Coordinates of N, CA and C in Angstrom, one line a residue:
X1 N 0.8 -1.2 0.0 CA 0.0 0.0 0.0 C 0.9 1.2 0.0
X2 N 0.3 2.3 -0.4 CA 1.4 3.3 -0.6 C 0.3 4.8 -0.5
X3 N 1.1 6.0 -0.2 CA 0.0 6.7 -0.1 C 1.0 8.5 -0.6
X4 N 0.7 9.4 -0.7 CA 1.3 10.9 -1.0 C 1.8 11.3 0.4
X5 N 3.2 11.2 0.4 CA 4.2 12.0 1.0 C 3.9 13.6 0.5
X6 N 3.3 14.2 1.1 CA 3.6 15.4 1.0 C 4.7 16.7 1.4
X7 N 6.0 17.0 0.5 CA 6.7 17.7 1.1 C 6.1 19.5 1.6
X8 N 5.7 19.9 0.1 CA 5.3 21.3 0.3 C 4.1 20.9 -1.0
X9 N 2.7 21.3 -0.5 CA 1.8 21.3 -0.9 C 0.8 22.9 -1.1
X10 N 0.5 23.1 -2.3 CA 0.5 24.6 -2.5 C -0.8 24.4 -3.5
X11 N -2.0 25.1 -3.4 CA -3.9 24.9 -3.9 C -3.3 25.7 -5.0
X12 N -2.3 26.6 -5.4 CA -2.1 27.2 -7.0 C -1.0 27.3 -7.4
X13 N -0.7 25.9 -7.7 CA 0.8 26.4 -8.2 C 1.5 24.3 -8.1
X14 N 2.4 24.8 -7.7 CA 3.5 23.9 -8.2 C 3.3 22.8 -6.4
X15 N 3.3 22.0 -6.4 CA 3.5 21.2 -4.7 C 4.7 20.0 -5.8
X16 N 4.5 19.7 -4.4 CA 6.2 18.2 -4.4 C 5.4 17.2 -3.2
X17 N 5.7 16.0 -3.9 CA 6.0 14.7 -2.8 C 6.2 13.7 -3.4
X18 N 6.2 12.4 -2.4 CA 6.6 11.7 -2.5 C 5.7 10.0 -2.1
X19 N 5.9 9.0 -3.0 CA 4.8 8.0 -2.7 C 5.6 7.3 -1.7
X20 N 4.9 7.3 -1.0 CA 5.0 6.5 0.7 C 5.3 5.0 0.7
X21 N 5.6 4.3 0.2 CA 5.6 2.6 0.6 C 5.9 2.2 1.6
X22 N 5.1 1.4 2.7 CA 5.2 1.4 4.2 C 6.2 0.1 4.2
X23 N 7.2 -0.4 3.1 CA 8.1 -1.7 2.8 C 9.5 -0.8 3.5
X24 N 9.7 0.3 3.8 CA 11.1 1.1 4.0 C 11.0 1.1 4.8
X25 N 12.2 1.2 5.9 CA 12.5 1.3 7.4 C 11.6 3.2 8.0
X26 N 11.4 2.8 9.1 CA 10.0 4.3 9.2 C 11.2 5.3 9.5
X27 N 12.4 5.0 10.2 CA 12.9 6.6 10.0 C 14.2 6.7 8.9
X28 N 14.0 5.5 7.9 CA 15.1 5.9 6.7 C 14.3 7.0 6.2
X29 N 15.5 7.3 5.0 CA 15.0 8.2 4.1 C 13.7 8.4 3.3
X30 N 12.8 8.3 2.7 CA 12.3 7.9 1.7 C 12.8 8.1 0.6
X31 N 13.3 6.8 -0.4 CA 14.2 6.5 -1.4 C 13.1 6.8 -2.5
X32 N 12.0 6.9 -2.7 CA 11.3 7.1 -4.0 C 11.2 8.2 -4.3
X33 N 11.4 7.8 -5.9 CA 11.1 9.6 -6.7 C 10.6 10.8 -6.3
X34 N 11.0 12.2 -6.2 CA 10.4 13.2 -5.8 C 8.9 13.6 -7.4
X35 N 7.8 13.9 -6.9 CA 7.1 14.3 -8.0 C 6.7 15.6 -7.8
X36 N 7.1 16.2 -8.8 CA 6.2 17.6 -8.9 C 5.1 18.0 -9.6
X37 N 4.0 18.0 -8.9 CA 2.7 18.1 -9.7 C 2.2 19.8 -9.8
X38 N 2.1 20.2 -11.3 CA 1.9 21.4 -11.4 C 0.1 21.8 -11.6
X39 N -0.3 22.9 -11.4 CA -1.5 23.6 -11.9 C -1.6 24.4 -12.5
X40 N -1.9 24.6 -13.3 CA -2.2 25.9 -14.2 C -0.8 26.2 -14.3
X41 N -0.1 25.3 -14.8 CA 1.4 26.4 -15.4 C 1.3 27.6 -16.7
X42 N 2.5 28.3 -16.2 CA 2.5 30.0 -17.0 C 2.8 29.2 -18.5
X43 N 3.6 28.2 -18.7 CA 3.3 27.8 -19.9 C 4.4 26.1 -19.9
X44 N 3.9 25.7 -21.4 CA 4.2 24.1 -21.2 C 4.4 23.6 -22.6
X45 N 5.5 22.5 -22.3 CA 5.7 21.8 -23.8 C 6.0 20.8 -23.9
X46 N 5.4 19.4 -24.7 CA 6.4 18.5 -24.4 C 6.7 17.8 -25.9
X47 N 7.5 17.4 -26.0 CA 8.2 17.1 -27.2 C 8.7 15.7 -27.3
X48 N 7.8 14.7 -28.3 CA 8.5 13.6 -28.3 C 8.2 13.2 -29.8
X49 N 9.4 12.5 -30.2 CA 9.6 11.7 -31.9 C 10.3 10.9 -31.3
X50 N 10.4 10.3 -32.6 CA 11.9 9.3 -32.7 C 12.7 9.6 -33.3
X51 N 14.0 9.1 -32.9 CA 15.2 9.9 -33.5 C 16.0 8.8 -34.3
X52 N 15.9 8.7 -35.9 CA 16.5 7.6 -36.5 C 17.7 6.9 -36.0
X53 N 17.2 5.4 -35.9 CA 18.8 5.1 -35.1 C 18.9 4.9 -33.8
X54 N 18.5 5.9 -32.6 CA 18.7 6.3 -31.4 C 17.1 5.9 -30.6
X55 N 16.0 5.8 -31.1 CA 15.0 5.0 -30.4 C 14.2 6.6 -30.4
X56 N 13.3 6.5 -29.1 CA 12.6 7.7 -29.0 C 13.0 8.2 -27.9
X57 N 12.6 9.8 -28.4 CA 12.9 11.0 -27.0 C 11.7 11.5 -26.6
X58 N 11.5 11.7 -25.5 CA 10.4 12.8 -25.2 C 11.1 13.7 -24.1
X59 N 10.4 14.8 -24.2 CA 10.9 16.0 -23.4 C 9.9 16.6 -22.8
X60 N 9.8 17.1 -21.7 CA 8.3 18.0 -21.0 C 9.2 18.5 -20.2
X61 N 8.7 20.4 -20.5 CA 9.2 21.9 -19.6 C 8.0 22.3 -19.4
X62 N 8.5 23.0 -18.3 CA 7.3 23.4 -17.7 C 7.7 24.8 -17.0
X63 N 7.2 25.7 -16.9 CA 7.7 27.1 -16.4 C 6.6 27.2 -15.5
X64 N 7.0 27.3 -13.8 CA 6.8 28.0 -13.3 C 7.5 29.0 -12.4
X65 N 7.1 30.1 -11.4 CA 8.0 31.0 -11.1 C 8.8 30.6 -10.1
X66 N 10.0 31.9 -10.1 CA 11.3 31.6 -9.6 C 11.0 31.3 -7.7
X67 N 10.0 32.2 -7.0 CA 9.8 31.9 -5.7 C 8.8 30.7 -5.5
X68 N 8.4 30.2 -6.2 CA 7.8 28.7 -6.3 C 8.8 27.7 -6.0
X69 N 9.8 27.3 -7.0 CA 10.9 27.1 -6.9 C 11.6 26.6 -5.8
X70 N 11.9 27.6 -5.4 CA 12.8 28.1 -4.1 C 11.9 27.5 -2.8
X71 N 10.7 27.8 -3.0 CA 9.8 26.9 -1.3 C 10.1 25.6 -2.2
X72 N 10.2 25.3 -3.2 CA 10.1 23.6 -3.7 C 11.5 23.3 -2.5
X73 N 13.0 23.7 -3.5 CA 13.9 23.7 -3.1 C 14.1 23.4 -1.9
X74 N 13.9 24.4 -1.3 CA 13.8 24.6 0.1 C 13.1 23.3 1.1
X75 N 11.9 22.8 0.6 CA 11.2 21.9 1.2 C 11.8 20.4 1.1
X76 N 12.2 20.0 -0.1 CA 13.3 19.2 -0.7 C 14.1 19.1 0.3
X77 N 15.2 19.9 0.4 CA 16.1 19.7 1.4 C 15.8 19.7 2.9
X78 N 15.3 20.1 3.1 CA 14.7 20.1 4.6 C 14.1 18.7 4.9
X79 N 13.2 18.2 4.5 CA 12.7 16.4 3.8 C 13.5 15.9 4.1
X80 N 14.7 16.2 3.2 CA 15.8 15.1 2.7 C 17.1 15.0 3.8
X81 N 16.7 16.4 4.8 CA 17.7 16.4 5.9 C 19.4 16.8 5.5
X82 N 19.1 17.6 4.2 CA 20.2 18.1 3.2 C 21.1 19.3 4.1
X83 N 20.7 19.9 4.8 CA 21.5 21.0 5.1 C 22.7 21.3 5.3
X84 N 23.1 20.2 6.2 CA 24.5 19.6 6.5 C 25.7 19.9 4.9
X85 N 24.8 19.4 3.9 CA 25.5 19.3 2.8 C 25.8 20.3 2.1
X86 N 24.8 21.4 2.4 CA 24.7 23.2 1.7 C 25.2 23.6 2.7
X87 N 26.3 23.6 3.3 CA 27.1 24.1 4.7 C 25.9 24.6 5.9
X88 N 24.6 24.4 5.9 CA 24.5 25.3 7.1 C 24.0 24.2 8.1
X89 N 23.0 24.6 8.9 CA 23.2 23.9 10.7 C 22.5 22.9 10.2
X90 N 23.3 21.8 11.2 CA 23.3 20.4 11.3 C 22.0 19.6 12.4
X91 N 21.8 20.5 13.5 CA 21.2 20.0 14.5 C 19.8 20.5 14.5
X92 N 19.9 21.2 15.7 CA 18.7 21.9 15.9 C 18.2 22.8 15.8
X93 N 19.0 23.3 15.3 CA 18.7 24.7 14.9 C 17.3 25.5 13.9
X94 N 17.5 26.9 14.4 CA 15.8 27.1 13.9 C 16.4 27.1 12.0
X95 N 15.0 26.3 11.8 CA 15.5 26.4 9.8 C 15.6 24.9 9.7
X96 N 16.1 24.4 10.3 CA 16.2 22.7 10.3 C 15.3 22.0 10.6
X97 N 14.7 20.6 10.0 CA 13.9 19.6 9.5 C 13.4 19.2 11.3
X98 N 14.6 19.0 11.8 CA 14.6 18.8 13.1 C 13.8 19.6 14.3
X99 N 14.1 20.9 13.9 CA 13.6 22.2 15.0 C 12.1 22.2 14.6
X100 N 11.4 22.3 16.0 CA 9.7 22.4 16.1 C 9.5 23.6 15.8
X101 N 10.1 25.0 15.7 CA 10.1 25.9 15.5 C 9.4 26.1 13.9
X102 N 8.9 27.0 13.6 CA 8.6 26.9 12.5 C 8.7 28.7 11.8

């Protein structure tokens, strides 16, 4: 059974998560794909043929805005317990995954 991890969920615009499989240890990471589900994007394209020789491509862009983004980003690593790796605090600090602070 599996269910929507939700990292940052947002009613107009762009949210992120992740599908839950209750088969992974409860406080490992969650190893499955991040998805980003968009709404109403500012605009969109996707592009697929086949390329003689080389099998088929498809391609799908999707624009949305730069402070959209950035809470994704942001929510992503915080999730993912990243901070450590983008130099900043490791523990408990306010900003961290960890701290109840919000």
């Amino acid at each position: 059974m599996s269910t929507k991890e939700w990292i940052l969920s947002q009613h107009d615009g762009a949210s992120l998560y992740q599908e839950c499989f209750y088969d992974f240890e409860k406080h490992a990471v969650n190893p499955n794909p991040a998805v980003i589900q968009i709404e109403n994007p500012g605009s969109f394209s996707i592009t697929q043929e086949d390329l003689a020789g080389a099998g088929p491509y498809s391609q799908l862009v999707v624009e949305i805005p730069a402070e959209r983004f950035d809470e994704i980003a942001i929510a992503w690593c915080k999730s993912r317990k990243l901070q450590g790796r983008l130099g900043g605090p490791v523990g408990l600090e306010w900003g961290s995954p960890d701290c109840d602070l919000e």
